[in-house]
PDB file of C-alpha atoms and ligand atoms in Angstrom:
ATOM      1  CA  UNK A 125      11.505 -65.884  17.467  1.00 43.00           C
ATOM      2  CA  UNK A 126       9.308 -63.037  16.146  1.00 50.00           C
ATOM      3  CA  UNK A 127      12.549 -60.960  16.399  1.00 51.00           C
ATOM      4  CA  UNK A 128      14.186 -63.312  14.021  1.00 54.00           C
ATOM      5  CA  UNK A 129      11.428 -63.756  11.833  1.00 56.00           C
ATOM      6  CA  UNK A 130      11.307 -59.981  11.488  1.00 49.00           C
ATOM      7  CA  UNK A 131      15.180 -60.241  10.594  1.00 49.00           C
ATOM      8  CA  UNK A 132      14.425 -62.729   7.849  1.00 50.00           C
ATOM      9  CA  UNK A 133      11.897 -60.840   6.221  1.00 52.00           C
ATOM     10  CA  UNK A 134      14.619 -57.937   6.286  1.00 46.00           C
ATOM     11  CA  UNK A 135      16.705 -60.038   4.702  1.00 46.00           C
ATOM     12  CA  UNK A 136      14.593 -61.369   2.043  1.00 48.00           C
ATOM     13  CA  UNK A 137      13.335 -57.825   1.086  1.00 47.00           C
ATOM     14  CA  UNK A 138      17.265 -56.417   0.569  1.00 44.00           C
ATOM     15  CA  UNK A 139      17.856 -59.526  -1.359  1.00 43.00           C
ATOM     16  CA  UNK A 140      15.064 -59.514  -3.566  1.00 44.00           C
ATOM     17  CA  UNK A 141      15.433 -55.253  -3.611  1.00 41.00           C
ATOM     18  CA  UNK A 142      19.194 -56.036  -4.976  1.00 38.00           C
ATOM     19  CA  UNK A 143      17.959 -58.525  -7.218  1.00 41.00           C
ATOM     20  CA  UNK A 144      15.664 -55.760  -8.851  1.00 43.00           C
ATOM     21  CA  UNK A 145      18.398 -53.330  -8.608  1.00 39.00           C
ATOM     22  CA  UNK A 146      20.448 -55.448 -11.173  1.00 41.00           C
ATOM     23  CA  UNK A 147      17.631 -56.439 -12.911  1.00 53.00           C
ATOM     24  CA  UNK A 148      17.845 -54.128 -16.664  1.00 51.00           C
ATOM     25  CA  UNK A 149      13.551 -54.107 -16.273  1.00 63.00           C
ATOM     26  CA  UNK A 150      14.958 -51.200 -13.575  1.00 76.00           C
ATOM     27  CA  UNK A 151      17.028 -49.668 -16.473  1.00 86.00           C
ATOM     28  CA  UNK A 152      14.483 -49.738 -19.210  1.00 90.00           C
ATOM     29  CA  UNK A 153      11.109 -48.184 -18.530  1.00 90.00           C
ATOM     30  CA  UNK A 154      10.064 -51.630 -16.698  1.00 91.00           C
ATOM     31  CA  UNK A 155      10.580 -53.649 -19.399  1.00 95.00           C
ATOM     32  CA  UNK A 156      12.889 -56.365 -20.273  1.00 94.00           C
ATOM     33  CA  UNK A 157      14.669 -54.890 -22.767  1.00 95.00           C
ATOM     34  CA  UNK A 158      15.518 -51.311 -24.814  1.00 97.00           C
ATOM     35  CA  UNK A 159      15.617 -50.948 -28.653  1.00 98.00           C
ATOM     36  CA  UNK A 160      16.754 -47.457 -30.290  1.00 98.00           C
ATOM     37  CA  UNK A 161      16.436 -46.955 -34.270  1.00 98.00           C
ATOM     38  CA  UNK A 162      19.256 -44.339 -35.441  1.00 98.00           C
ATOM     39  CA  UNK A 163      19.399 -43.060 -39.510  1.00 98.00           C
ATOM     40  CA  UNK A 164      22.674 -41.603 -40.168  1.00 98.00           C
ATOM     41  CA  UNK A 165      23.653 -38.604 -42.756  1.00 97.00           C
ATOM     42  CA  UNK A 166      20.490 -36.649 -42.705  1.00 98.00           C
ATOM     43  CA  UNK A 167      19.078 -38.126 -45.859  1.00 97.00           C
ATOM     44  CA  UNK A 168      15.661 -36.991 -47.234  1.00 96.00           C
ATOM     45  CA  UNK A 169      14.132 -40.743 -46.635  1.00 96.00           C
ATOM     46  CA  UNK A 170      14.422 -39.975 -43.067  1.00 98.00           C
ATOM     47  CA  UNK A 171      11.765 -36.941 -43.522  1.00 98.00           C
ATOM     48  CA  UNK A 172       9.336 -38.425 -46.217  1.00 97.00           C
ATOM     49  CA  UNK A 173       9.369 -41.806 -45.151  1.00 96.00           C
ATOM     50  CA  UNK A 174      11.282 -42.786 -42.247  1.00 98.00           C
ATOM     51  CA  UNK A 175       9.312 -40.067 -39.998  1.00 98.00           C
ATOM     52  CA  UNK A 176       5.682 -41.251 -41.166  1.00 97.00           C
ATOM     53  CA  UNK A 177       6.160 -44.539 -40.145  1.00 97.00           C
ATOM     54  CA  UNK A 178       7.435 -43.934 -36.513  1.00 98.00           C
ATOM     55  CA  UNK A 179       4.598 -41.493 -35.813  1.00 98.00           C
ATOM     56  CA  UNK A 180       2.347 -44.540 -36.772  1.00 97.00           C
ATOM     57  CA  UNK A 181       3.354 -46.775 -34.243  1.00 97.00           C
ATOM     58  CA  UNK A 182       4.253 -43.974 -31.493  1.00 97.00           C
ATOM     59  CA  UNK A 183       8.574 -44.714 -31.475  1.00 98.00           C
ATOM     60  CA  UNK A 184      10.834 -42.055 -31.156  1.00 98.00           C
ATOM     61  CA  UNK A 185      14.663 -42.470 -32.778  1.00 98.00           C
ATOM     62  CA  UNK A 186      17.778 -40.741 -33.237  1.00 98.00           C
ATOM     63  CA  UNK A 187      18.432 -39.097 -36.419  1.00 98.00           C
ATOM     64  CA  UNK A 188      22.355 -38.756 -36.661  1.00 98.00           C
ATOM     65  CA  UNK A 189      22.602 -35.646 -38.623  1.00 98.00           C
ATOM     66  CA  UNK A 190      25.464 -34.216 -40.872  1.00 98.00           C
ATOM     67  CA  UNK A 191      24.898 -30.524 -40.812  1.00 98.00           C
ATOM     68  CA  UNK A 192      26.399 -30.287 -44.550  1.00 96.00           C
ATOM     69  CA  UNK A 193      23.935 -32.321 -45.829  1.00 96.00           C
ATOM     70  CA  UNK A 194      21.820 -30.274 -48.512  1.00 96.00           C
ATOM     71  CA  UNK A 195      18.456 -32.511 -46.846  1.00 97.00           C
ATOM     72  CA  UNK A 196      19.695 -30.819 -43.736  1.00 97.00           C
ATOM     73  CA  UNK A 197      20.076 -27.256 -44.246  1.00 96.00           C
ATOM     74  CA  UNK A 198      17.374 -27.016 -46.747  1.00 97.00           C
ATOM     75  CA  UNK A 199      14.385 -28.585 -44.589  1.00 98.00           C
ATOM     76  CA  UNK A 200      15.944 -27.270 -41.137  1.00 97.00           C
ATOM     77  CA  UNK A 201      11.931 -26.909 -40.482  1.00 97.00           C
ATOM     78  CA  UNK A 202      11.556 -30.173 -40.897  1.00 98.00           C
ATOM     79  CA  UNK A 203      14.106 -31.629 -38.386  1.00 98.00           C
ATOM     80  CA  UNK A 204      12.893 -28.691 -36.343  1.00 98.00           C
ATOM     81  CA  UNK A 205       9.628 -30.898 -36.042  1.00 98.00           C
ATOM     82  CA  UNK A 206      11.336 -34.183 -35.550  1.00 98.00           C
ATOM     83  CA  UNK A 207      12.854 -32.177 -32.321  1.00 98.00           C
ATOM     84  CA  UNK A 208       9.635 -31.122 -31.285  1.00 98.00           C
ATOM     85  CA  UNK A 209       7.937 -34.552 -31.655  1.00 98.00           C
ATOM     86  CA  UNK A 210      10.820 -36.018 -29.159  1.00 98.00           C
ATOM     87  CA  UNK A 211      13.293 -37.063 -31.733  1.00 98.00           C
ATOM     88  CA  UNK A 212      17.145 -36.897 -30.505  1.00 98.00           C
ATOM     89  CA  UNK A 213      19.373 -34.889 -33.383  1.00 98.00           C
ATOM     90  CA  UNK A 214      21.890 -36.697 -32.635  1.00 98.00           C
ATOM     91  CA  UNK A 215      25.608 -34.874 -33.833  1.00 98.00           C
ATOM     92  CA  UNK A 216      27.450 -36.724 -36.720  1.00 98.00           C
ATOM     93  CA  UNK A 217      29.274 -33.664 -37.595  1.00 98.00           C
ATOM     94  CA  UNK A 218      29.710 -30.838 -39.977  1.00 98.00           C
ATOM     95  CA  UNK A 219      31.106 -32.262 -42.794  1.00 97.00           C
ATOM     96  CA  UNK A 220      31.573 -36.347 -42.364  1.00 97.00           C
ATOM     97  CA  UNK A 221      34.784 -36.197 -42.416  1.00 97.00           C
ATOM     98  CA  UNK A 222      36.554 -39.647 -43.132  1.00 98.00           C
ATOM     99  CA  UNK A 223      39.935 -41.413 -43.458  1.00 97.00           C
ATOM    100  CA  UNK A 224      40.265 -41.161 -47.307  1.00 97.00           C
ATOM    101  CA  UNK A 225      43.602 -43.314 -47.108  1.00 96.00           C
ATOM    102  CA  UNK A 226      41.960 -46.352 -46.360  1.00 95.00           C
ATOM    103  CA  UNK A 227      40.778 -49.288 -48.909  1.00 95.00           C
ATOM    104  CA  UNK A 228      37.192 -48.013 -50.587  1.00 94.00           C
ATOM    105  CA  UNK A 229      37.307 -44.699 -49.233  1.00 96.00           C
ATOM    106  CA  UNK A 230      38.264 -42.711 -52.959  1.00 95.00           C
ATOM    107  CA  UNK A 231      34.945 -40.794 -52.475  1.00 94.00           C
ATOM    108  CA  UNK A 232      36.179 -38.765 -49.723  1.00 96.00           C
ATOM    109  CA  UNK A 233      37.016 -35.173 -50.821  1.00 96.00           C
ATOM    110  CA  UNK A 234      40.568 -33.726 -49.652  1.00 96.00           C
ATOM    111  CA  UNK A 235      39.351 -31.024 -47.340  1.00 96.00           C
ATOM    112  CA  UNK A 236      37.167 -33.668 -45.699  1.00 97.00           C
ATOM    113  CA  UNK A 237      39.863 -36.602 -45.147  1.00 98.00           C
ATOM    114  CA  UNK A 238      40.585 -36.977 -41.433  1.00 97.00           C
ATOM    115  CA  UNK A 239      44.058 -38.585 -42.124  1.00 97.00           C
ATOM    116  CA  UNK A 240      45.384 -34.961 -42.729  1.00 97.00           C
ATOM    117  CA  UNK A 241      43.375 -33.506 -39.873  1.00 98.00           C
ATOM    118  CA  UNK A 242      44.008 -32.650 -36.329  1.00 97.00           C
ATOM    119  CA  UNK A 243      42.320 -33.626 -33.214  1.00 98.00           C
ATOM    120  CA  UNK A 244      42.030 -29.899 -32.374  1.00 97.00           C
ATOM    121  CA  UNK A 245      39.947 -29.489 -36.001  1.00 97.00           C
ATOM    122  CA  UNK A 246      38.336 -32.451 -34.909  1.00 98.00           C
ATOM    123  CA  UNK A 247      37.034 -30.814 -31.745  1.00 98.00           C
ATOM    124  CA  UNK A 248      35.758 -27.599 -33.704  1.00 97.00           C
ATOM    125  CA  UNK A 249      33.506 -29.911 -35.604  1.00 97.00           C
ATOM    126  CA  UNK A 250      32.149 -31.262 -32.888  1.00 98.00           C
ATOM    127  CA  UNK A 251      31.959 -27.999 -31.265  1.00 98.00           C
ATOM    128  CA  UNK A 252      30.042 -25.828 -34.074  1.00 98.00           C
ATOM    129  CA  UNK A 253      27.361 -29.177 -35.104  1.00 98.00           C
ATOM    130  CA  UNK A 254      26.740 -29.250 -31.276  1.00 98.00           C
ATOM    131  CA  UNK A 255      25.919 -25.647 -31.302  1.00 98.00           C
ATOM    132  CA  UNK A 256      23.895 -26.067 -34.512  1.00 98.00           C
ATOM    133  CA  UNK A 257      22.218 -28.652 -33.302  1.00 98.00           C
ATOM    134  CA  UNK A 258      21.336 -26.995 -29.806  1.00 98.00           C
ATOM    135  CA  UNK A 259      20.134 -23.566 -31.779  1.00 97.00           C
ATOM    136  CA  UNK A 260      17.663 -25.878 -33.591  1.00 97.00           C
ATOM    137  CA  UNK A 261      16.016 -27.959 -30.240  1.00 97.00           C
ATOM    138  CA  UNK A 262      16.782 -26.180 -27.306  1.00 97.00           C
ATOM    139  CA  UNK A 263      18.649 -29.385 -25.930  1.00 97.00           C
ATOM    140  CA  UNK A 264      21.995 -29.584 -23.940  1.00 94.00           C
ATOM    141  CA  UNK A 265      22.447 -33.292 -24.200  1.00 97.00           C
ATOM    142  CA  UNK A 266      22.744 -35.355 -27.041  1.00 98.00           C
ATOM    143  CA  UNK A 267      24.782 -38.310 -28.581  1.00 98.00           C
ATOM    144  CA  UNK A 268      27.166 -39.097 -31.395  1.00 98.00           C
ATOM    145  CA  UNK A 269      27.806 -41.005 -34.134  1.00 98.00           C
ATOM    146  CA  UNK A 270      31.415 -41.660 -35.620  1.00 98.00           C
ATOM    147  CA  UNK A 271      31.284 -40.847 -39.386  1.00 97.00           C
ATOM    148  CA  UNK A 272      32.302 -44.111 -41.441  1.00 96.00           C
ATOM    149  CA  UNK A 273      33.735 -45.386 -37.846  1.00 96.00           C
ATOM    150  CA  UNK A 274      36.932 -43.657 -37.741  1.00 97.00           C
ATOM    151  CA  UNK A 275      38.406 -43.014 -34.339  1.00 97.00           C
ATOM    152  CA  UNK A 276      41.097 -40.909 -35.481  1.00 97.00           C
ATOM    153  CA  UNK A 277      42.071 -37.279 -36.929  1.00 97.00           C
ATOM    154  CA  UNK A 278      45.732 -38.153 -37.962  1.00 96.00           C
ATOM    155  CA  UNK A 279      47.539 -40.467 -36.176  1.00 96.00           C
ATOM    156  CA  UNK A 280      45.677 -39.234 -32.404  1.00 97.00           C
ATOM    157  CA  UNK A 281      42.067 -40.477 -31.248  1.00 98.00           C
ATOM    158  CA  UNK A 282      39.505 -38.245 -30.755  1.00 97.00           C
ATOM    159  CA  UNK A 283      37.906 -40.476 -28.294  1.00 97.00           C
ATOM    160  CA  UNK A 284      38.967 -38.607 -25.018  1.00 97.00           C
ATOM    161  CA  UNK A 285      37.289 -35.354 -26.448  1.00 97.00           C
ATOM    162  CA  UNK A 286      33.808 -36.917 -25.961  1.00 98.00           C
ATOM    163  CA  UNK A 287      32.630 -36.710 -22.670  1.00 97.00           C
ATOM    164  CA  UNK A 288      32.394 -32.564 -22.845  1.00 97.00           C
ATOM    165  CA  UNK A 289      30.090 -32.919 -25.675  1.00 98.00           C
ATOM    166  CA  UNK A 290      27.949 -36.420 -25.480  1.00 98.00           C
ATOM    167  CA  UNK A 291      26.390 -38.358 -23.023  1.00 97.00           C
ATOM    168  CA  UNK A 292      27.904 -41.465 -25.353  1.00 98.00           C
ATOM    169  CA  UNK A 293      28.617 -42.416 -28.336  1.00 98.00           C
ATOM    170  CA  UNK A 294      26.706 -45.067 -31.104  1.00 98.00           C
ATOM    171  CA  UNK A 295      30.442 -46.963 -31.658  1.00 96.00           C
ATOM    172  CA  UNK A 296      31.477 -49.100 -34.559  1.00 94.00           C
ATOM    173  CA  UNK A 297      31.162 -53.245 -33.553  1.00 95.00           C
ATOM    174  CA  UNK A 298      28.648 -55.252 -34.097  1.00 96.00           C
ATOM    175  CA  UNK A 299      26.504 -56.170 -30.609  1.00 96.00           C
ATOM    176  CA  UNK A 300      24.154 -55.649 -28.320  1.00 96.00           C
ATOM    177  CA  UNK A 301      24.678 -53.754 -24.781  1.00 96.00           C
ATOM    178  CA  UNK A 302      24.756 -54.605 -21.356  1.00 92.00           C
ATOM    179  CA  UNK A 303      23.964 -52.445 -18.283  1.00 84.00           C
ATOM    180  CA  UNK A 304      27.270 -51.988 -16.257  1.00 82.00           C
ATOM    181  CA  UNK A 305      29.490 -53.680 -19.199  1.00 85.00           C
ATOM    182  CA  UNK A 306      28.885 -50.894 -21.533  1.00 88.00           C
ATOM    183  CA  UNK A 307      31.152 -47.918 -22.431  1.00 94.00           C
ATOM    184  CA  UNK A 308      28.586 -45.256 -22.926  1.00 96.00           C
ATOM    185  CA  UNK A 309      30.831 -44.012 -25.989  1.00 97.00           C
ATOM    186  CA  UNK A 310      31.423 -47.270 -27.759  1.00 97.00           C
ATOM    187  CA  UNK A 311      27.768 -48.683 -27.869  1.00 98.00           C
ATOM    188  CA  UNK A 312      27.448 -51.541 -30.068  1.00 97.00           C
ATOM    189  CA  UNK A 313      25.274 -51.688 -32.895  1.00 97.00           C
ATOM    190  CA  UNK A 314      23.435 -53.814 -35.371  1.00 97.00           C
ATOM    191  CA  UNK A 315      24.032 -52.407 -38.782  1.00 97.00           C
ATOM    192  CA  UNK A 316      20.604 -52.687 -40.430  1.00 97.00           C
ATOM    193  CA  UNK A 317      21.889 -52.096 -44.533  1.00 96.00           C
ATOM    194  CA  UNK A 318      20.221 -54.748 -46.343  1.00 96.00           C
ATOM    195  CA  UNK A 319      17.855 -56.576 -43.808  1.00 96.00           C
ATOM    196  CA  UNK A 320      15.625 -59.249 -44.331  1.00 97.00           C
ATOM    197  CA  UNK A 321      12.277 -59.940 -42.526  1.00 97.00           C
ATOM    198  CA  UNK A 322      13.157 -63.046 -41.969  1.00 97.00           C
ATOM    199  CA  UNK A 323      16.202 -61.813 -39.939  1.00 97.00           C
ATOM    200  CA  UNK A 324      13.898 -59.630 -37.371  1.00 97.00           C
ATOM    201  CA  UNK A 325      12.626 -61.911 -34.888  1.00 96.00           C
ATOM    202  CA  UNK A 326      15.485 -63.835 -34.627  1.00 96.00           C
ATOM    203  CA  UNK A 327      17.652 -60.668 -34.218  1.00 96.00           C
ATOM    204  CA  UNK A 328      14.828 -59.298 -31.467  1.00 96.00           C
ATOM    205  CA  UNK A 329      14.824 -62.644 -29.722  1.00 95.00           C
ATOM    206  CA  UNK A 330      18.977 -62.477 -29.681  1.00 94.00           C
ATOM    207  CA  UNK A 331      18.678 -59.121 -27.746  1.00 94.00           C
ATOM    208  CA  UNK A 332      16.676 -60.170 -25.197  1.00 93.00           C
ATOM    209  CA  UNK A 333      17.936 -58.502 -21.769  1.00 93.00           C
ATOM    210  CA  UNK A 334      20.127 -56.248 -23.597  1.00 95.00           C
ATOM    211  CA  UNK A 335      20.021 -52.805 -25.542  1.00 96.00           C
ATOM    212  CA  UNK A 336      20.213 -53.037 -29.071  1.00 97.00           C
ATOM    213  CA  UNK A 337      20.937 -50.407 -31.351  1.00 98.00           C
ATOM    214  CA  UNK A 338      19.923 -50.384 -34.969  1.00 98.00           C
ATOM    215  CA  UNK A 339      21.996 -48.327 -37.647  1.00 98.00           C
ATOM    216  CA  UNK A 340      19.960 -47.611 -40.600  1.00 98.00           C
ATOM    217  CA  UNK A 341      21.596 -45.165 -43.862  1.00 97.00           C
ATOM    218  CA  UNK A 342      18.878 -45.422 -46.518  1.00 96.00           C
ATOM    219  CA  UNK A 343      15.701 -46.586 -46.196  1.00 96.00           C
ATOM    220  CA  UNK A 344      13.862 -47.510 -49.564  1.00 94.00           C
ATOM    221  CA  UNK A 345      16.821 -46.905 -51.952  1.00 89.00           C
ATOM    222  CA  UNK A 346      17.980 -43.456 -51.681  1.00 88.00           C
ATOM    223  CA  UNK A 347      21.404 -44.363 -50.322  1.00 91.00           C
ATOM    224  CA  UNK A 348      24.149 -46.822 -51.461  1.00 92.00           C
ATOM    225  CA  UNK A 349      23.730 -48.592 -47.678  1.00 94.00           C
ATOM    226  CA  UNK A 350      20.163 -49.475 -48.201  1.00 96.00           C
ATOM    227  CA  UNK A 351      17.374 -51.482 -46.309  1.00 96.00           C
ATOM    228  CA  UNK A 352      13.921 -51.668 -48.188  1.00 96.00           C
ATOM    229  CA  UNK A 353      11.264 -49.836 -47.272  1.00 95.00           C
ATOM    230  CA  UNK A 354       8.893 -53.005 -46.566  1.00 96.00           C
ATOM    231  CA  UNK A 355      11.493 -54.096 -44.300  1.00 97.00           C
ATOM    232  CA  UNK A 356      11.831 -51.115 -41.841  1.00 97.00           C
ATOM    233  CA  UNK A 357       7.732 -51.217 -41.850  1.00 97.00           C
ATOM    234  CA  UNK A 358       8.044 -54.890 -40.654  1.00 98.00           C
ATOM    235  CA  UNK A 359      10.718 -54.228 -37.989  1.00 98.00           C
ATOM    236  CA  UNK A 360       8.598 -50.977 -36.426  1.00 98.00           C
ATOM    237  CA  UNK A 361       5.390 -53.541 -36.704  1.00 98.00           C
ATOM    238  CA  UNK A 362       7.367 -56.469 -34.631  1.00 98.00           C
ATOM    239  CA  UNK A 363       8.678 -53.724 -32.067  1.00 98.00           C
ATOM    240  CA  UNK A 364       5.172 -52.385 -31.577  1.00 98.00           C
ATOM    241  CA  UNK A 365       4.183 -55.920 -31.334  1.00 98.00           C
ATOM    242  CA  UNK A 366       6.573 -56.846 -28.382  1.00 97.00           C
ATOM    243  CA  UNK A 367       5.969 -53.349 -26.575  1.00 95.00           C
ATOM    244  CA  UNK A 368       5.334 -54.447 -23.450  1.00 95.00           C
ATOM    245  CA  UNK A 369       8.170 -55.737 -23.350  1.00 95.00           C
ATOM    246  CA  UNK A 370      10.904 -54.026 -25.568  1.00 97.00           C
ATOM    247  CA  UNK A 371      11.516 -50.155 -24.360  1.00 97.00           C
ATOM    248  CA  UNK A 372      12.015 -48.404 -27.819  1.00 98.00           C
ATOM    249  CA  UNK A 373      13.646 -44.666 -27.470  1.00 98.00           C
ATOM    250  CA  UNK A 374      16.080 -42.158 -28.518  1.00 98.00           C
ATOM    251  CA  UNK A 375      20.135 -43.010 -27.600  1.00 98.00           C
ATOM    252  CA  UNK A 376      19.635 -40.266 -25.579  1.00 98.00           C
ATOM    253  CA  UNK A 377      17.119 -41.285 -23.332  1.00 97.00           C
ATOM    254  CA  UNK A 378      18.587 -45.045 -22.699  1.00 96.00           C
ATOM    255  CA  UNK A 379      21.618 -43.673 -22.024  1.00 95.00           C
ATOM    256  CA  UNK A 380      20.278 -41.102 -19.494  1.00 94.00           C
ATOM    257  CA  UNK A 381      18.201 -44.032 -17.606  1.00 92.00           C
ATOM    258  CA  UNK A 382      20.803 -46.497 -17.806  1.00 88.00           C
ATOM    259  CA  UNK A 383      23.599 -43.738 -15.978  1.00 87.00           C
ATOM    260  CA  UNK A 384      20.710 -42.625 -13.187  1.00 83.00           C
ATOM    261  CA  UNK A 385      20.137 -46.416 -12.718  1.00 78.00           C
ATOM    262  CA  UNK A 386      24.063 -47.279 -11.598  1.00 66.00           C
TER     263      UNK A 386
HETATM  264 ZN1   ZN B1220      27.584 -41.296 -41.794  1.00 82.26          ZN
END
């Protein structure tokens, strides 16, 4: 009897230990869910206002830099910092290169239109921001972001070049992640360009259990893909208000914890 008693309590500890092991509390700091904040294009918001605000409440983000961007080579002390404070510089390329041929896309210069590139130029951009990036912060893993969501230098995807670079990969559909359904380089986002208040609860409350992603561009006009500054303030508020139970980090870092949890 005692012997089978014994055996039942085995039992019930394995079951409730695989219960935990597949609960995403195991994957995210002990909490219930993981949030990260990424700003694309290395825009001077990012700095001046984007920065300030984070260090108030205590988050850390990704900042998905394009190393051509004037705000990026010009303040490299300033990104320097971000690094410092725990940021991820995330890698969004040299030169945003984009598929001019496509509907809306007139702005994209010649020498920058990935329908005329190849996967092996592709690669070199990768290659070079990566090394940028790692002369900068001292780091050896980071993430990526595609520019304007294009999968493709020519007619070939660039998608199996990824692993020797990333740990993953902020991807292009809308959605929240999943531990164990989630391609670590095709993370789904939500794309944050003109967001109202009202829309933040609900949109925190949807993403229970999961890991969303927020994409921000401009924050407080200084880019065509804008959310207001009042409105970025109110979503880092509501995060710091649900902290104990929303993980909020760098791409980087949920990645990392989600791949040593499987
Ligand atoms: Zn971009």
């Amino acid at each position: 009897m005692r012997k089978q008693g014994f055996l039942l309590l085995m039992l019930v500890l394995a079951a409730s230990f695989k219960l935990l092991a597949n609960e995403p509390t195991a994957v995210w700091q002990g909490k219930a869910s993981a949030v990260s904040l990424t700003y694309d294009d290395a825009l001077g918001s990012h700095l001046d206002t984007v920065a300030p605000q984070l260090q108030h409440y205590g988050f850390l983000a990704t900042f998905y830099v394009v190393i051509n961007s004037a705000h990026f080579y010009q303040r490299l002390e300033d990104w320097r910092k971000l690094a410092v404070a725990g940021h991820e510089l995330g890698n969004h390329t040299l030169f945003h290169p984009c598929n001019g041929k496509l509907p809306g896309r007139e702005w994209v210069r010649a020498e920058h239109d990935l329908s005329t590139w190849s996967v092996a130029r592709y690669q070199q951009e990768l290659q070079v921001a990566n090394t940028t990036l790692a002369a900068l912060d001292g780091r050896t893993q980071r993430t990526f972001a595609f520019p304007c969501g294009d999968l493709k230098a020519g007619e070939t995807s660039f998608l199996p070049l990824l692993p020797q670079y990333f740990i993953g990969a902020r991807g292009v559909e809308s959605g929240v992640n999943l531990p164990k359904q989630t391609d670590p380089y095709m993370l789904k986002l939500f794309d944050a360009t003109n967001l109202q208040i009202a829309q933040i609860g609900p949109l925190l409350d949807s993403a229970k259990g999961s890991y969303a992603i927020f994409m921000f561009h401009g924050v407080g006009g200084d880019h065509p893909l804008n959310t207001e500054l009042e409105v970025h303030q109110a979503l880092l508020a509501e995060l710091a208000r649900r902290q104990d139970s929303i993980w909020v980090a760098p791409v980087v870092e949920v990645l990392a914890s989600m791949a040593k949890a499987h």
